[in-house]
Short mmCIF file of C-alpha atoms in Angstrom, two decimals:
data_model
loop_
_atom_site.label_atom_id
_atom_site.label_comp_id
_atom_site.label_asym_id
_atom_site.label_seq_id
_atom_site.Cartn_x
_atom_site.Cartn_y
_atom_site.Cartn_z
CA UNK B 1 96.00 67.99 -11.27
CA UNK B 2 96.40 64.66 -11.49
CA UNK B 3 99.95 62.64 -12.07
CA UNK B 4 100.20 60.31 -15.21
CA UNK B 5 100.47 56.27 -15.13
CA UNK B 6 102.29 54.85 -17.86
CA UNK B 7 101.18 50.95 -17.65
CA UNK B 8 104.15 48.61 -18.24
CA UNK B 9 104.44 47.11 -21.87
CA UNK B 10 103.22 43.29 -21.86
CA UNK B 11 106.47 42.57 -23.43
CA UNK B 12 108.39 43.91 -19.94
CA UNK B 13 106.23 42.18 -17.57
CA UNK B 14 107.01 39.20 -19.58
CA UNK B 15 110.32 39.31 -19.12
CA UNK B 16 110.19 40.02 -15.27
CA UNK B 17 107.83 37.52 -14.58
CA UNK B 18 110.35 34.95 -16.95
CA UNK B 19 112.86 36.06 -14.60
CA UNK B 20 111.10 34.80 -11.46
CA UNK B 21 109.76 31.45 -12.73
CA UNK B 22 110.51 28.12 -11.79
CA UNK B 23 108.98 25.60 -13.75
CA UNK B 24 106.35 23.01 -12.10
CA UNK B 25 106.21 19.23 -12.42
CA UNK B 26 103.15 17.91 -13.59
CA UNK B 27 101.19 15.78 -10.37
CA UNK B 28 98.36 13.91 -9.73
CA UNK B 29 96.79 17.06 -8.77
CA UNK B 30 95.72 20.20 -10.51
CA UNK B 31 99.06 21.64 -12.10
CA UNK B 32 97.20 25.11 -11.82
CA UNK B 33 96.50 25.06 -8.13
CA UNK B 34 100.63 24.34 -7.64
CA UNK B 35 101.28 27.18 -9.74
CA UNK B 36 98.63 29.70 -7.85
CA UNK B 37 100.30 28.55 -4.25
CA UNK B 38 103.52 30.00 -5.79
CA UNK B 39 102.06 33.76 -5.42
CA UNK B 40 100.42 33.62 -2.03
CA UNK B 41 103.46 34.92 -0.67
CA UNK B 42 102.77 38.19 -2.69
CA UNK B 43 100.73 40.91 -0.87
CA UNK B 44 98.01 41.03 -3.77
CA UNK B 45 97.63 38.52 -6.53
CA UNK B 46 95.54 40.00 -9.44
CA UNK B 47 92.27 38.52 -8.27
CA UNK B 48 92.78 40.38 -4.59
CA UNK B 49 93.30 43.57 -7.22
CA UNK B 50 90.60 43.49 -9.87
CA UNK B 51 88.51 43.18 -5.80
CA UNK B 52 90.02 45.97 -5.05
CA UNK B 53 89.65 47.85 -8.03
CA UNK B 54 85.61 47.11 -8.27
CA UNK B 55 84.99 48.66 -4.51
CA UNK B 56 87.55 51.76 -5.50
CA UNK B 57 84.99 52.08 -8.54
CA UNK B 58 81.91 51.72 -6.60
CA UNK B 59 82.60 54.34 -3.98
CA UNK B 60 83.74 56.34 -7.19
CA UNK B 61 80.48 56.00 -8.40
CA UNK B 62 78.67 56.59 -4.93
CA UNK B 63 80.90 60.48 -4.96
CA UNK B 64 80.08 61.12 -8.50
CA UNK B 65 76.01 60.57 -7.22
CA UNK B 66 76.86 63.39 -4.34
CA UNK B 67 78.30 65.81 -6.66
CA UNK B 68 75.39 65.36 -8.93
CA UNK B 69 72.74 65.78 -6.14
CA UNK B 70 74.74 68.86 -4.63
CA UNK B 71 74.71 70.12 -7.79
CA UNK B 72 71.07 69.77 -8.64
CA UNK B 73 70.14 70.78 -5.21
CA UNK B 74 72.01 73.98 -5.53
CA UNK B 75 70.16 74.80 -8.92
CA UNK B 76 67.14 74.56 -7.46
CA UNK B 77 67.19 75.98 -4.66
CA UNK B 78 68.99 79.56 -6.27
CA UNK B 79 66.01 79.27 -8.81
CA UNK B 80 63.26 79.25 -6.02
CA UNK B 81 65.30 81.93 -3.70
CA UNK B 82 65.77 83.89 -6.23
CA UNK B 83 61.94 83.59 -7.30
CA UNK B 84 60.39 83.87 -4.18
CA UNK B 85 62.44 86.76 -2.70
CA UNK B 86 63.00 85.34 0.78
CA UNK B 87 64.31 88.04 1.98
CA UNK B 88 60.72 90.18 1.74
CA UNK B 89 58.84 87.23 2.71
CA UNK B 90 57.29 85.96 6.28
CA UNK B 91 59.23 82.68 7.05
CA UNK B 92 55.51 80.86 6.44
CA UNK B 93 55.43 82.60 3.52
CA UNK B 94 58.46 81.83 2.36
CA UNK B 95 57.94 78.01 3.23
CA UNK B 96 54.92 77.82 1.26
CA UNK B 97 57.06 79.08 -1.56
CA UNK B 98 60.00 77.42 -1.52
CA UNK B 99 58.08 74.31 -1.67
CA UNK B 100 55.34 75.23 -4.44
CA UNK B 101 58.74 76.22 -6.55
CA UNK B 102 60.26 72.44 -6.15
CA UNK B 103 57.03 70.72 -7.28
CA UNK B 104 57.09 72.89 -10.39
CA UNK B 105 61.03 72.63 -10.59
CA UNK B 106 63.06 75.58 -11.07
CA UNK B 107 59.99 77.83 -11.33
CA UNK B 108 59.88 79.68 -8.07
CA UNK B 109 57.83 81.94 -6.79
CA UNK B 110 56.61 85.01 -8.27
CA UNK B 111 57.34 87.51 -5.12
CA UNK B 112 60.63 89.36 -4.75
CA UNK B 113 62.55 92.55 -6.05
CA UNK B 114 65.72 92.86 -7.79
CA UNK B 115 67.55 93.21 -4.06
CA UNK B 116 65.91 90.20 -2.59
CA UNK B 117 66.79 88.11 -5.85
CA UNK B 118 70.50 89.00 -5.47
CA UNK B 119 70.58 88.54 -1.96
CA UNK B 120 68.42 85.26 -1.70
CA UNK B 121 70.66 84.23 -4.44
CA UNK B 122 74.29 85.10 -3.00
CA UNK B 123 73.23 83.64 0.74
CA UNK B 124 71.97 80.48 -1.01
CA UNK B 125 74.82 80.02 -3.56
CA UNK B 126 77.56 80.52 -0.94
CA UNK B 127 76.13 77.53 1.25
CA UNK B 128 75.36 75.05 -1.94
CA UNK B 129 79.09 76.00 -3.94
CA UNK B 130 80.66 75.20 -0.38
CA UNK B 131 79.25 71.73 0.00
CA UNK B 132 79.93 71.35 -3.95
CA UNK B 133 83.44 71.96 -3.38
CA UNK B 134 84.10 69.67 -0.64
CA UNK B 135 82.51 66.98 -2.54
CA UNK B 136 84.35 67.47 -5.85
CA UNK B 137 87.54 68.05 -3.62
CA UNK B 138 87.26 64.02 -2.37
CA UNK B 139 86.10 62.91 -5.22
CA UNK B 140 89.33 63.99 -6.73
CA UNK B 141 91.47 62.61 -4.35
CA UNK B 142 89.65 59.30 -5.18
CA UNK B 143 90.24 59.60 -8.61
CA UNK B 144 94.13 59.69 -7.96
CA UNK B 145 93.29 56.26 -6.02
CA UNK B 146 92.06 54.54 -8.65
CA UNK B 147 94.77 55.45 -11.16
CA UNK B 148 97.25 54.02 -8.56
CA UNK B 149 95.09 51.03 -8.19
CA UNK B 150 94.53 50.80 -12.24
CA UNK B 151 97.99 50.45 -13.03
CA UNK B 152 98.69 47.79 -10.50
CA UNK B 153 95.69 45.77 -11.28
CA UNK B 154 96.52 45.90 -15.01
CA UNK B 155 100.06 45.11 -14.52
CA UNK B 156 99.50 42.05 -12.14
CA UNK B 157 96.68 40.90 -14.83
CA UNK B 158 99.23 41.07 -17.06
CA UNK B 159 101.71 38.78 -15.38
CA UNK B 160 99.26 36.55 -13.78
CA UNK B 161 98.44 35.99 -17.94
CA UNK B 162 102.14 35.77 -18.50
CA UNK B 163 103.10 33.01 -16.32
CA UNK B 164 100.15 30.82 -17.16
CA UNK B 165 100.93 31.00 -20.88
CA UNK B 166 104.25 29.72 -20.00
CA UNK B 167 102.63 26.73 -18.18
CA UNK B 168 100.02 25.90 -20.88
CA UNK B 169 103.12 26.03 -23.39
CA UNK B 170 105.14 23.82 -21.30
CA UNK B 171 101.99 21.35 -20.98
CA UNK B 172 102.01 22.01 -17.36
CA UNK B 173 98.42 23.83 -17.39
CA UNK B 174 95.18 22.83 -19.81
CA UNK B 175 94.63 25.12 -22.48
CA UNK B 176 90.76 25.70 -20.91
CA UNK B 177 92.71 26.88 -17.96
CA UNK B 178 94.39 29.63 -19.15
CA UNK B 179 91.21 30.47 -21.41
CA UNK B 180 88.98 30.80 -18.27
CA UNK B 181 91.76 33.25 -16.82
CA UNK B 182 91.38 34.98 -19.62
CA UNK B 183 87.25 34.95 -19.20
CA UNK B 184 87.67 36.32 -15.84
CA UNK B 185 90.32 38.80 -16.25
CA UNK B 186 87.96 39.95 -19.45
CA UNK B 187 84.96 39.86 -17.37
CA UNK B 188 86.81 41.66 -14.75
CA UNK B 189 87.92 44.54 -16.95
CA UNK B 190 84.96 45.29 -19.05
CA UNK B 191 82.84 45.58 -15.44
CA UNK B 192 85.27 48.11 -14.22
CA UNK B 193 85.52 50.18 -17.59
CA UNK B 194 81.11 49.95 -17.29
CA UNK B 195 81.92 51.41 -14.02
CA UNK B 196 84.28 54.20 -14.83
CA UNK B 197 81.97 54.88 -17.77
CA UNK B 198 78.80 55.83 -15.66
CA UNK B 199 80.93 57.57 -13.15
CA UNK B 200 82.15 59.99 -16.52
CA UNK B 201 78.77 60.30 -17.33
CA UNK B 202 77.85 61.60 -14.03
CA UNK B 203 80.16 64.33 -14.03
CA UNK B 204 79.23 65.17 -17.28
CA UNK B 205 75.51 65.97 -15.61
CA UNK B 206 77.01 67.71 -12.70
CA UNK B 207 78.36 70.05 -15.63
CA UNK B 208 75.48 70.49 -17.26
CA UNK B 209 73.67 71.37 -14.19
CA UNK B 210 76.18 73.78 -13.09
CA UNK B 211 76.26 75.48 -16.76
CA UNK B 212 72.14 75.58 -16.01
CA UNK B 213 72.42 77.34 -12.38
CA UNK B 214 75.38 79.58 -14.33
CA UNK B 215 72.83 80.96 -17.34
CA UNK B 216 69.98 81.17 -14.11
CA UNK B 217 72.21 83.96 -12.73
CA UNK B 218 73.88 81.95 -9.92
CA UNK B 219 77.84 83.74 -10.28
CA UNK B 220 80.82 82.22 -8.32
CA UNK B 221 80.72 79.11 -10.44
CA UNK B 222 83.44 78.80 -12.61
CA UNK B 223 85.43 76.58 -11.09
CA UNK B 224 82.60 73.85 -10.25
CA UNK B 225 82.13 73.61 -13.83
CA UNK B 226 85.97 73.48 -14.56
CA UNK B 227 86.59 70.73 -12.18
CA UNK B 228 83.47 68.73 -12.99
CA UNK B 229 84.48 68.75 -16.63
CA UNK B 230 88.83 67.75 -15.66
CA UNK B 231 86.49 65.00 -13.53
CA UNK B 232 84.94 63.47 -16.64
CA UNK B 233 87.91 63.80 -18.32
CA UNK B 234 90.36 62.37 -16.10
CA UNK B 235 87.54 59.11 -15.22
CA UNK B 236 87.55 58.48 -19.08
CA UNK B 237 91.23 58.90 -19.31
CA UNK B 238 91.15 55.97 -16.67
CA UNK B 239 89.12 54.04 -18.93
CA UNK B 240 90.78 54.41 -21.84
CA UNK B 241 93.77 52.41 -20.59
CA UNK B 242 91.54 49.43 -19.77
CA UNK B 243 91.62 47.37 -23.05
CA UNK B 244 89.78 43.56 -23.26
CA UNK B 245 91.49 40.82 -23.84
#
C-alpha cells in the first residue's frame, strides 16, 4: 500500500555535503550566522522541515481522531438500532430509544424482532462503514505524505549536522553551537516520534472498536479493521526510522 523510504546513510550525506562546502573565515561576527546565510538559497533548510514535519503530524493526528470517532459512532449506533428495532417503532418512539441506548452505551433498547435487528443494522452499518472508509482512505494518503516528508527532514538534519561538525572542527563554529543544533534537532525528533506514537495508538482503538461492532453482529467490516491495523503499522514503521541523537 504504501512505497518504502530508505533514509540515506550519514556516511553519504557526509560526503555530498563535503562536496559542496566552502570553508568560512572566521569574523568579527557570529561564524555560525555566515555559515546559515550559505543555505538560504535552498528551498527548505532543516528547520523549515522539522516545521513542516510537526503540522504533517498534527493533521495526522487530527484524521486518526475522525477515524476513531467514526468508528465509535458506528458501534453505537448498530448496537442501539439493532436494540431498539427501528424499523417497528413510531419515529418518537424510536427517538426516545435511540437516546436512552447512548446514555447506557451500547445497551439499546429492548424492542425489535430478528427482521428489524437485521435491517436496522444493515441501513445503519452501510451509512457509518461509508463515512469510515472515506476517512481511513485520506488518512492514508496522509500517511504517504509524511513518509515523503520524513525522509527529507531526516536527511537535511543530517547534513545540516554534517556541515557544522566540519566548522566546529575547523574552529570556525563554538563547540556549544553545534551542541545546541544538536538539542534542537533532538528536541525536534523526539516531539515528532511522541506524535507519530499517539497517532499509532489511535488506530490501534479504531481496531479495537471495529473488532467490538464485528463480535456485536455488525458484518461488512473486514476491511475497516484490515486497514486500521496496516494504519498502525505503517505510523509506527514511520517512527521507527526516527532515532535521537
Amino acid at each position: 500500500m504504501l512505497k518504502s523510504y530508505i533514509i540515506l546513510p550519514l556516511a553519504l550525506t557526509v560526503t555530498v555535503a563535503g562536496c559542496g562546502y566552502s570553508p568560512v573565515t572566521k569574523s568579527n561576527g557570529d561564524a555560525s550566522l555566515s555559515f546559515m546565510s550559505q543555505s538560504t538559497e535552498a528551498p527548505l533548510n532543516a528547520s523549515d522541515h522539522a516545521a513542516e514535519m510537526q503540522e504533517q503530524a498534527a493533521t495526522l493526528d487530527r484524521m486518526m481522531q475522525d477515524v476513531v470517532r467514526a468508528s465509535t459512532a458506528k458501534g453505537a449506533m448498530m448496537g442501539a438500532a439493532v436494540g431498539c428495532g427501528l424499523v417497528l417503532l413510531s419515529a418518537n418512539n424510536s427517538a426516545k430509544c435511540l437516546a436512552g441506548a447512548a446514555a447506557g452505551g451500547l445497551v439499546g433498547g429492548v424492542v425489535g424482532n430478528n427482521a428489524g435487528k437485521r435491517d436496522a443494522t444493515r441501513r445503519v452499518g452501510l451509512v457509518s462503514a461509508n463515512k469510515l472508509t472515506m476517512n481511513i482512505r485520506r488518512t492514508n494518503d496522509q500517511v504517504d505524505d509524511i513518509m515523503i516528508s520524513l525522509r527529507d527532514t531526516l536527511a537535511s538534519q543530517e547534513i545540516e549536522l554534517a556541515n557544522l561538525r566540519i566548522q566546529r572542527d575547523a574552529g570556525n563554529i563554538a563547540a556549544a553551537t553545534y551542541d545546541a543544533h544538536v538539542q534542537t534537532v533532538t528536541r525536534d525528533r523526539a516531539e515528532l516520534a511522541h506524535a507519530l506514537t499517539l497517532s499509532a495508538g489511535k488506530a490501534q482503538l479504531a481496531t479495537k472498536h471495529l473488532q467490538e461492532a464485528s463480535t456485536r453482529g455488525q458484518t461488512g467490516l473486514d476491511w475497516h479493521i484490515s486497514a486500521t491495523s496496516q494504519l498502525e503499522r505503517d505510523i509506527e514503521s514511520a517512527r521507527s526510522q526516527i532515532s535521537l541523537l
